[in-house]
């Protein structure tokens, strides 16, 4: 029986929506590091693991997301690891974002990255904002909340980059933006999915109120050159 498309999300994204940004070969691939830190090996064999290690940037990191706990390939070191809840939504509950939600562009890139680095929703590199459609809310000219798209493969699209400035939390901005992003995916015929840290039980519960359900538990490993 073939694996579910989300069984190996990074590998499948690098052969799907990220294919034009993929670097490497049939043994291992990474996304262009200007867009993100994600990488994946074809399998657990020595050749694939050696190729994966060679793709880790000299002064950077590679993020590996797999269904089973991976082991750092030879020549690399473990920076951190975590268990992720991989969640999918067949329908999205509640109303979409208010009229003040705007589509973000390259002109907003500096503010988007500053907001992401402040709130840490996940890796946000200089060109991450080009991975998909991002929308946001501005108040008095300042970007205070955003949500967008990251991984994509046939039939599935990932909700990502969801964050709100600490001074503006508690007003439901993130939920409304997530609804808009995810409903747009459904309208395109794609199933929305996302990854949340399993230890953040309140966050997982919040996503469940939007219609997301845990599909699988994934293991994330961040590695750097040894």
PDB file of C-alpha atoms in Angstrom:
ATOM      1  CA  UNK A   1       0.000   0.000   0.000  1.00  0.00           C
ATOM      2  CA  UNK A   2       1.503   3.421  -0.937  1.00  0.00           C
ATOM      3  CA  UNK A   3       2.265   5.850   1.846  1.00  0.00           C
ATOM      4  CA  UNK A   4       0.016   8.838   2.469  1.00  0.00           C
ATOM      5  CA  UNK A   5       1.367  11.982   0.714  1.00  0.00           C
ATOM      6  CA  UNK A   6       1.998  13.552   4.122  1.00  0.00           C
ATOM      7  CA  UNK A   7       3.915  10.529   5.423  1.00  0.00           C
ATOM      8  CA  UNK A   8       7.166  12.237   4.345  1.00  0.00           C
ATOM      9  CA  UNK A   9       6.114  15.871   3.941  1.00  0.00           C
ATOM     10  CA  UNK A  10       9.502  17.453   3.175  1.00  0.00           C
ATOM     11  CA  UNK A  11      10.567  14.793   0.665  1.00  0.00           C
ATOM     12  CA  UNK A  12       7.222  14.996  -1.117  1.00  0.00           C
ATOM     13  CA  UNK A  13       7.179  18.814  -1.090  1.00  0.00           C
ATOM     14  CA  UNK A  14      10.652  18.789  -2.683  1.00  0.00           C
ATOM     15  CA  UNK A  15       9.211  16.580  -5.423  1.00  0.00           C
ATOM     16  CA  UNK A  16       6.005  18.628  -5.584  1.00  0.00           C
ATOM     17  CA  UNK A  17       5.422  22.324  -5.017  1.00  0.00           C
ATOM     18  CA  UNK A  18       9.053  22.931  -4.049  1.00  0.00           C
ATOM     19  CA  UNK A  19      10.555  21.050  -6.994  1.00  0.00           C
ATOM     20  CA  UNK A  20      11.808  24.205  -8.741  1.00  0.00           C
ATOM     21  CA  UNK A  21      13.618  25.179  -5.500  1.00  0.00           C
ATOM     22  CA  UNK A  22      15.089  21.741  -4.778  1.00  0.00           C
ATOM     23  CA  UNK A  23      18.856  21.250  -4.616  1.00  0.00           C
ATOM     24  CA  UNK A  24      20.617  17.875  -4.554  1.00  0.00           C
ATOM     25  CA  UNK A  25      19.929  14.623  -6.368  1.00  0.00           C
ATOM     26  CA  UNK A  26      18.016  11.376  -6.071  1.00  0.00           C
ATOM     27  CA  UNK A  27      19.818  10.493  -2.835  1.00  0.00           C
ATOM     28  CA  UNK A  28      18.949  13.668  -0.880  1.00  0.00           C
ATOM     29  CA  UNK A  29      17.386  17.063  -1.459  1.00  0.00           C
ATOM     30  CA  UNK A  30      17.086  20.386   0.294  1.00  0.00           C
ATOM     31  CA  UNK A  31      15.132  23.509  -0.492  1.00  0.00           C
ATOM     32  CA  UNK A  32      17.103  26.564  -1.631  1.00  0.00           C
ATOM     33  CA  UNK A  33      18.376  27.834   1.765  1.00  0.00           C
ATOM     34  CA  UNK A  34      17.163  31.364   0.992  1.00  0.00           C
ATOM     35  CA  UNK A  35      13.617  29.984   1.232  1.00  0.00           C
ATOM     36  CA  UNK A  36      13.931  27.580   4.140  1.00  0.00           C
ATOM     37  CA  UNK A  37      16.124  25.079   6.004  1.00  0.00           C
ATOM     38  CA  UNK A  38      14.273  21.864   5.130  1.00  0.00           C
ATOM     39  CA  UNK A  39      15.997  18.777   3.729  1.00  0.00           C
ATOM     40  CA  UNK A  40      15.314  15.070   3.321  1.00  0.00           C
ATOM     41  CA  UNK A  41      17.130  11.903   2.310  1.00  0.00           C
ATOM     42  CA  UNK A  42      15.678   9.276  -0.023  1.00  0.00           C
ATOM     43  CA  UNK A  43      16.121   6.589   2.619  1.00  0.00           C
ATOM     44  CA  UNK A  44      18.151   5.523   5.647  1.00  0.00           C
ATOM     45  CA  UNK A  45      20.948   4.021   3.591  1.00  0.00           C
ATOM     46  CA  UNK A  46      24.556   5.158   3.926  1.00  0.00           C
ATOM     47  CA  UNK A  47      24.681   6.787   0.474  1.00  0.00           C
ATOM     48  CA  UNK A  48      21.543   8.839   1.069  1.00  0.00           C
ATOM     49  CA  UNK A  49      22.626   9.873   4.562  1.00  0.00           C
ATOM     50  CA  UNK A  50      26.055  10.959   3.319  1.00  0.00           C
ATOM     51  CA  UNK A  51      24.372  13.012   0.589  1.00  0.00           C
ATOM     52  CA  UNK A  52      22.051  14.560   3.162  1.00  0.00           C
ATOM     53  CA  UNK A  53      24.992  15.571   5.358  1.00  0.00           C
ATOM     54  CA  UNK A  54      26.624  17.248   2.354  1.00  0.00           C
ATOM     55  CA  UNK A  55      23.547  19.451   1.892  1.00  0.00           C
ATOM     56  CA  UNK A  56      23.748  21.018   5.371  1.00  0.00           C
ATOM     57  CA  UNK A  57      24.948  24.629   4.920  1.00  0.00           C
ATOM     58  CA  UNK A  58      28.410  25.310   6.340  1.00  0.00           C
ATOM     59  CA  UNK A  59      27.136  28.033   8.667  1.00  0.00           C
ATOM     60  CA  UNK A  60      23.507  26.958   8.884  1.00  0.00           C
ATOM     61  CA  UNK A  61      21.089  24.194   9.744  1.00  0.00           C
ATOM     62  CA  UNK A  62      18.961  21.551   8.080  1.00  0.00           C
ATOM     63  CA  UNK A  63      15.499  20.712   9.421  1.00  0.00           C
ATOM     64  CA  UNK A  64      14.399  17.110   8.952  1.00  0.00           C
ATOM     65  CA  UNK A  65      10.743  16.077   9.447  1.00  0.00           C
ATOM     66  CA  UNK A  66      10.033  12.352   9.328  1.00  0.00           C
ATOM     67  CA  UNK A  67       7.441   9.917  10.717  1.00  0.00           C
ATOM     68  CA  UNK A  68      10.090   8.032  12.689  1.00  0.00           C
ATOM     69  CA  UNK A  69      12.750   9.581  14.899  1.00  0.00           C
ATOM     70  CA  UNK A  70      15.716  10.207  12.581  1.00  0.00           C
ATOM     71  CA  UNK A  71      19.394   9.925  13.502  1.00  0.00           C
ATOM     72  CA  UNK A  72      21.874  12.681  12.595  1.00  0.00           C
ATOM     73  CA  UNK A  73      23.851  11.528   9.562  1.00  0.00           C
ATOM     74  CA  UNK A  74      27.624  11.104   9.917  1.00  0.00           C
ATOM     75  CA  UNK A  75      29.467  14.402   9.920  1.00  0.00           C
ATOM     76  CA  UNK A  76      26.583  16.358  11.475  1.00  0.00           C
ATOM     77  CA  UNK A  77      25.479  17.134  15.010  1.00  0.00           C
ATOM     78  CA  UNK A  78      22.055  17.355  16.596  1.00  0.00           C
ATOM     79  CA  UNK A  79      21.004  20.919  17.439  1.00  0.00           C
ATOM     80  CA  UNK A  80      17.525  20.160  18.734  1.00  0.00           C
ATOM     81  CA  UNK A  81      14.576  17.848  18.188  1.00  0.00           C
ATOM     82  CA  UNK A  82      10.854  17.774  18.903  1.00  0.00           C
ATOM     83  CA  UNK A  83       7.678  15.839  18.262  1.00  0.00           C
ATOM     84  CA  UNK A  84       5.187  17.541  15.952  1.00  0.00           C
ATOM     85  CA  UNK A  85       1.449  17.061  15.606  1.00  0.00           C
ATOM     86  CA  UNK A  86       0.669  16.861  11.899  1.00  0.00           C
ATOM     87  CA  UNK A  87      -2.904  18.086  11.506  1.00  0.00           C
ATOM     88  CA  UNK A  88      -5.276  18.142   8.533  1.00  0.00           C
ATOM     89  CA  UNK A  89      -8.694  19.742   7.972  1.00  0.00           C
ATOM     90  CA  UNK A  90     -11.392  18.444   5.636  1.00  0.00           C
ATOM     91  CA  UNK A  91     -13.428  21.553   6.441  1.00  0.00           C
ATOM     92  CA  UNK A  92     -12.757  24.814   8.226  1.00  0.00           C
ATOM     93  CA  UNK A  93     -15.079  25.943  10.989  1.00  0.00           C
ATOM     94  CA  UNK A  94     -16.068  29.561  11.660  1.00  0.00           C
ATOM     95  CA  UNK A  95     -15.918  32.812   9.715  1.00  0.00           C
ATOM     96  CA  UNK A  96     -12.985  33.952   7.623  1.00  0.00           C
ATOM     97  CA  UNK A  97     -10.809  36.973   8.233  1.00  0.00           C
ATOM     98  CA  UNK A  98     -12.262  40.488   8.354  1.00  0.00           C
ATOM     99  CA  UNK A  99     -12.000  42.944   5.479  1.00  0.00           C
ATOM    100  CA  UNK A 100      -8.811  44.481   6.883  1.00  0.00           C
ATOM    101  CA  UNK A 101      -6.802  41.361   5.981  1.00  0.00           C
ATOM    102  CA  UNK A 102      -4.483  42.245   3.086  1.00  0.00           C
ATOM    103  CA  UNK A 103      -2.341  40.203   0.712  1.00  0.00           C
ATOM    104  CA  UNK A 104       1.338  40.623   1.600  1.00  0.00           C
ATOM    105  CA  UNK A 105       3.995  41.065  -1.081  1.00  0.00           C
ATOM    106  CA  UNK A 106       7.740  41.569  -1.484  1.00  0.00           C
ATOM    107  CA  UNK A 107       7.220  45.134  -0.264  1.00  0.00           C
ATOM    108  CA  UNK A 108       6.201  43.688   3.126  1.00  0.00           C
ATOM    109  CA  UNK A 109       9.036  41.140   3.321  1.00  0.00           C
ATOM    110  CA  UNK A 110      11.191  42.976   5.857  1.00  0.00           C
ATOM    111  CA  UNK A 111       8.279  43.463   8.263  1.00  0.00           C
ATOM    112  CA  UNK A 112       7.117  39.879   7.774  1.00  0.00           C
ATOM    113  CA  UNK A 113      10.498  38.465   8.692  1.00  0.00           C
ATOM    114  CA  UNK A 114      10.845  40.816  11.671  1.00  0.00           C
ATOM    115  CA  UNK A 115       7.461  39.662  12.987  1.00  0.00           C
ATOM    116  CA  UNK A 116       8.373  36.011  12.443  1.00  0.00           C
ATOM    117  CA  UNK A 117      11.758  36.350  14.155  1.00  0.00           C
ATOM    118  CA  UNK A 118      10.056  38.048  17.108  1.00  0.00           C
ATOM    119  CA  UNK A 119       7.295  35.457  17.549  1.00  0.00           C
ATOM    120  CA  UNK A 120       9.079  32.320  16.219  1.00  0.00           C
ATOM    121  CA  UNK A 121       6.235  30.480  14.431  1.00  0.00           C
ATOM    122  CA  UNK A 122       8.898  28.436  12.635  1.00  0.00           C
ATOM    123  CA  UNK A 123      11.849  29.039  10.339  1.00  0.00           C
ATOM    124  CA  UNK A 124      11.403  32.200   8.266  1.00  0.00           C
ATOM    125  CA  UNK A 125      14.279  32.895   5.898  1.00  0.00           C
ATOM    126  CA  UNK A 126      14.744  35.928   3.601  1.00  0.00           C
ATOM    127  CA  UNK A 127      12.565  34.433   0.820  1.00  0.00           C
ATOM    128  CA  UNK A 128      10.154  32.294   2.854  1.00  0.00           C
ATOM    129  CA  UNK A 129       7.393  34.778   2.061  1.00  0.00           C
ATOM    130  CA  UNK A 130       7.571  33.708  -1.600  1.00  0.00           C
ATOM    131  CA  UNK A 131       6.643  30.078  -0.883  1.00  0.00           C
ATOM    132  CA  UNK A 132       2.936  30.882  -1.113  1.00  0.00           C
ATOM    133  CA  UNK A 133       0.254  33.457  -0.510  1.00  0.00           C
ATOM    134  CA  UNK A 134       0.568  35.335   2.782  1.00  0.00           C
ATOM    135  CA  UNK A 135      -2.058  37.634   4.236  1.00  0.00           C
ATOM    136  CA  UNK A 136      -1.805  39.987   7.198  1.00  0.00           C
ATOM    137  CA  UNK A 137      -3.437  42.628   9.335  1.00  0.00           C
ATOM    138  CA  UNK A 138      -2.039  46.103   9.814  1.00  0.00           C
ATOM    139  CA  UNK A 139      -2.913  48.484  12.591  1.00  0.00           C
ATOM    140  CA  UNK A 140      -1.804  52.111  12.370  1.00  0.00           C
ATOM    141  CA  UNK A 141       0.423  51.099   9.480  1.00  0.00           C
ATOM    142  CA  UNK A 142       2.268  48.337  11.349  1.00  0.00           C
ATOM    143  CA  UNK A 143       2.028  44.648  10.485  1.00  0.00           C
ATOM    144  CA  UNK A 144       0.612  42.980  13.599  1.00  0.00           C
ATOM    145  CA  UNK A 145      -0.433  39.518  12.393  1.00  0.00           C
ATOM    146  CA  UNK A 146       0.025  37.214   9.413  1.00  0.00           C
ATOM    147  CA  UNK A 147      -0.500  33.687   8.102  1.00  0.00           C
ATOM    148  CA  UNK A 148       0.503  31.991   4.877  1.00  0.00           C
ATOM    149  CA  UNK A 149       1.486  28.874   2.955  1.00  0.00           C
ATOM    150  CA  UNK A 150       4.652  26.764   2.970  1.00  0.00           C
ATOM    151  CA  UNK A 151       4.846  23.121   1.840  1.00  0.00           C
ATOM    152  CA  UNK A 152       2.764  22.002  -1.117  1.00  0.00           C
ATOM    153  CA  UNK A 153       2.284  18.677  -2.872  1.00  0.00           C
ATOM    154  CA  UNK A 154      -0.528  17.374  -5.100  1.00  0.00           C
ATOM    155  CA  UNK A 155      -3.776  17.634  -3.138  1.00  0.00           C
ATOM    156  CA  UNK A 156      -2.269  19.223  -0.001  1.00  0.00           C
ATOM    157  CA  UNK A 157      -1.042  22.653   1.119  1.00  0.00           C
ATOM    158  CA  UNK A 158       0.467  23.663   4.465  1.00  0.00           C
ATOM    159  CA  UNK A 159      -0.728  26.561   6.602  1.00  0.00           C
ATOM    160  CA  UNK A 160       2.353  28.217   8.088  1.00  0.00           C
ATOM    161  CA  UNK A 161       3.920  31.430   9.340  1.00  0.00           C
ATOM    162  CA  UNK A 162       0.983  32.083  11.672  1.00  0.00           C
ATOM    163  CA  UNK A 163       1.930  34.761  14.193  1.00  0.00           C
ATOM    164  CA  UNK A 164       0.682  37.822  16.036  1.00  0.00           C
ATOM    165  CA  UNK A 165       2.676  40.648  17.603  1.00  0.00           C
ATOM    166  CA  UNK A 166       2.722  40.146  21.412  1.00  0.00           C
ATOM    167  CA  UNK A 167       1.036  43.521  21.938  1.00  0.00           C
ATOM    168  CA  UNK A 168      -1.965  42.469  19.845  1.00  0.00           C
ATOM    169  CA  UNK A 169      -2.710  38.932  21.023  1.00  0.00           C
ATOM    170  CA  UNK A 170      -6.082  37.896  22.382  1.00  0.00           C
ATOM    171  CA  UNK A 171      -8.151  39.461  19.600  1.00  0.00           C
ATOM    172  CA  UNK A 172      -8.491  36.390  17.378  1.00  0.00           C
ATOM    173  CA  UNK A 173      -6.341  37.756  14.549  1.00  0.00           C
ATOM    174  CA  UNK A 174      -4.418  34.507  13.980  1.00  0.00           C
ATOM    175  CA  UNK A 175      -7.568  32.373  13.923  1.00  0.00           C
ATOM    176  CA  UNK A 176      -9.289  34.583  11.381  1.00  0.00           C
ATOM    177  CA  UNK A 177      -6.230  34.698   9.152  1.00  0.00           C
ATOM    178  CA  UNK A 178      -5.779  30.915   9.380  1.00  0.00           C
ATOM    179  CA  UNK A 179      -9.402  30.406   8.384  1.00  0.00           C
ATOM    180  CA  UNK A 180      -8.949  32.586   5.310  1.00  0.00           C
ATOM    181  CA  UNK A 181      -5.729  30.836   4.245  1.00  0.00           C
ATOM    182  CA  UNK A 182      -7.125  27.340   4.804  1.00  0.00           C
ATOM    183  CA  UNK A 183     -10.471  28.061   3.121  1.00  0.00           C
ATOM    184  CA  UNK A 184      -8.632  29.342   0.053  1.00  0.00           C
ATOM    185  CA  UNK A 185      -6.777  26.013  -0.071  1.00  0.00           C
ATOM    186  CA  UNK A 186     -10.034  24.075   0.097  1.00  0.00           C
ATOM    187  CA  UNK A 187     -11.468  26.208  -2.692  1.00  0.00           C
ATOM    188  CA  UNK A 188      -8.459  25.260  -4.834  1.00  0.00           C
ATOM    189  CA  UNK A 189      -9.154  21.589  -4.167  1.00  0.00           C
ATOM    190  CA  UNK A 190      -6.299  21.180  -1.687  1.00  0.00           C
ATOM    191  CA  UNK A 191      -6.534  19.774   1.833  1.00  0.00           C
ATOM    192  CA  UNK A 192      -4.994  22.146   4.411  1.00  0.00           C
ATOM    193  CA  UNK A 193      -2.458  20.704   6.814  1.00  0.00           C
ATOM    194  CA  UNK A 194      -0.069  22.119   9.402  1.00  0.00           C
ATOM    195  CA  UNK A 195       2.542  21.132  11.935  1.00  0.00           C
ATOM    196  CA  UNK A 196       2.396  22.151  15.593  1.00  0.00           C
ATOM    197  CA  UNK A 197       4.719  21.291  18.458  1.00  0.00           C
ATOM    198  CA  UNK A 198       3.053  18.399  20.261  1.00  0.00           C
ATOM    199  CA  UNK A 199       4.163  19.797  23.621  1.00  0.00           C
ATOM    200  CA  UNK A 200       2.080  22.942  22.969  1.00  0.00           C
ATOM    201  CA  UNK A 201      -1.207  21.305  23.875  1.00  0.00           C
ATOM    202  CA  UNK A 202      -3.119  24.604  23.986  1.00  0.00           C
ATOM    203  CA  UNK A 203      -2.038  25.391  20.427  1.00  0.00           C
ATOM    204  CA  UNK A 204      -3.111  21.958  19.191  1.00  0.00           C
ATOM    205  CA  UNK A 205      -6.467  22.433  20.928  1.00  0.00           C
ATOM    206  CA  UNK A 206      -6.858  25.848  19.292  1.00  0.00           C
ATOM    207  CA  UNK A 207      -6.295  24.382  15.842  1.00  0.00           C
ATOM    208  CA  UNK A 208      -8.894  21.714  16.597  1.00  0.00           C
ATOM    209  CA  UNK A 209     -11.506  24.458  17.078  1.00  0.00           C
ATOM    210  CA  UNK A 210     -10.811  25.490  13.469  1.00  0.00           C
ATOM    211  CA  UNK A 211     -11.492  21.979  12.165  1.00  0.00           C
ATOM    212  CA  UNK A 212      -7.980  20.505  12.156  1.00  0.00           C
ATOM    213  CA  UNK A 213      -7.448  16.986  13.461  1.00  0.00           C
ATOM    214  CA  UNK A 214      -4.205  15.171  14.289  1.00  0.00           C
ATOM    215  CA  UNK A 215      -3.329  12.827  11.420  1.00  0.00           C
ATOM    216  CA  UNK A 216       0.070  11.657  12.675  1.00  0.00           C
ATOM    217  CA  UNK A 217       2.896  12.423  15.066  1.00  0.00           C
ATOM    218  CA  UNK A 218       6.067  13.491  13.292  1.00  0.00           C
ATOM    219  CA  UNK A 219       9.640  13.846  14.486  1.00  0.00           C
ATOM    220  CA  UNK A 220      11.598  17.019  13.753  1.00  0.00           C
ATOM    221  CA  UNK A 221      15.375  17.061  13.950  1.00  0.00           C
ATOM    222  CA  UNK A 222      17.556  20.107  13.381  1.00  0.00           C
ATOM    223  CA  UNK A 223      21.144  19.342  12.417  1.00  0.00           C
ATOM    224  CA  UNK A 224      24.271  21.408  11.763  1.00  0.00           C
ATOM    225  CA  UNK A 225      27.743  20.549  10.481  1.00  0.00           C
ATOM    226  CA  UNK A 226      29.624  18.384  12.972  1.00  0.00           C
TER     227      UNK A 226
END
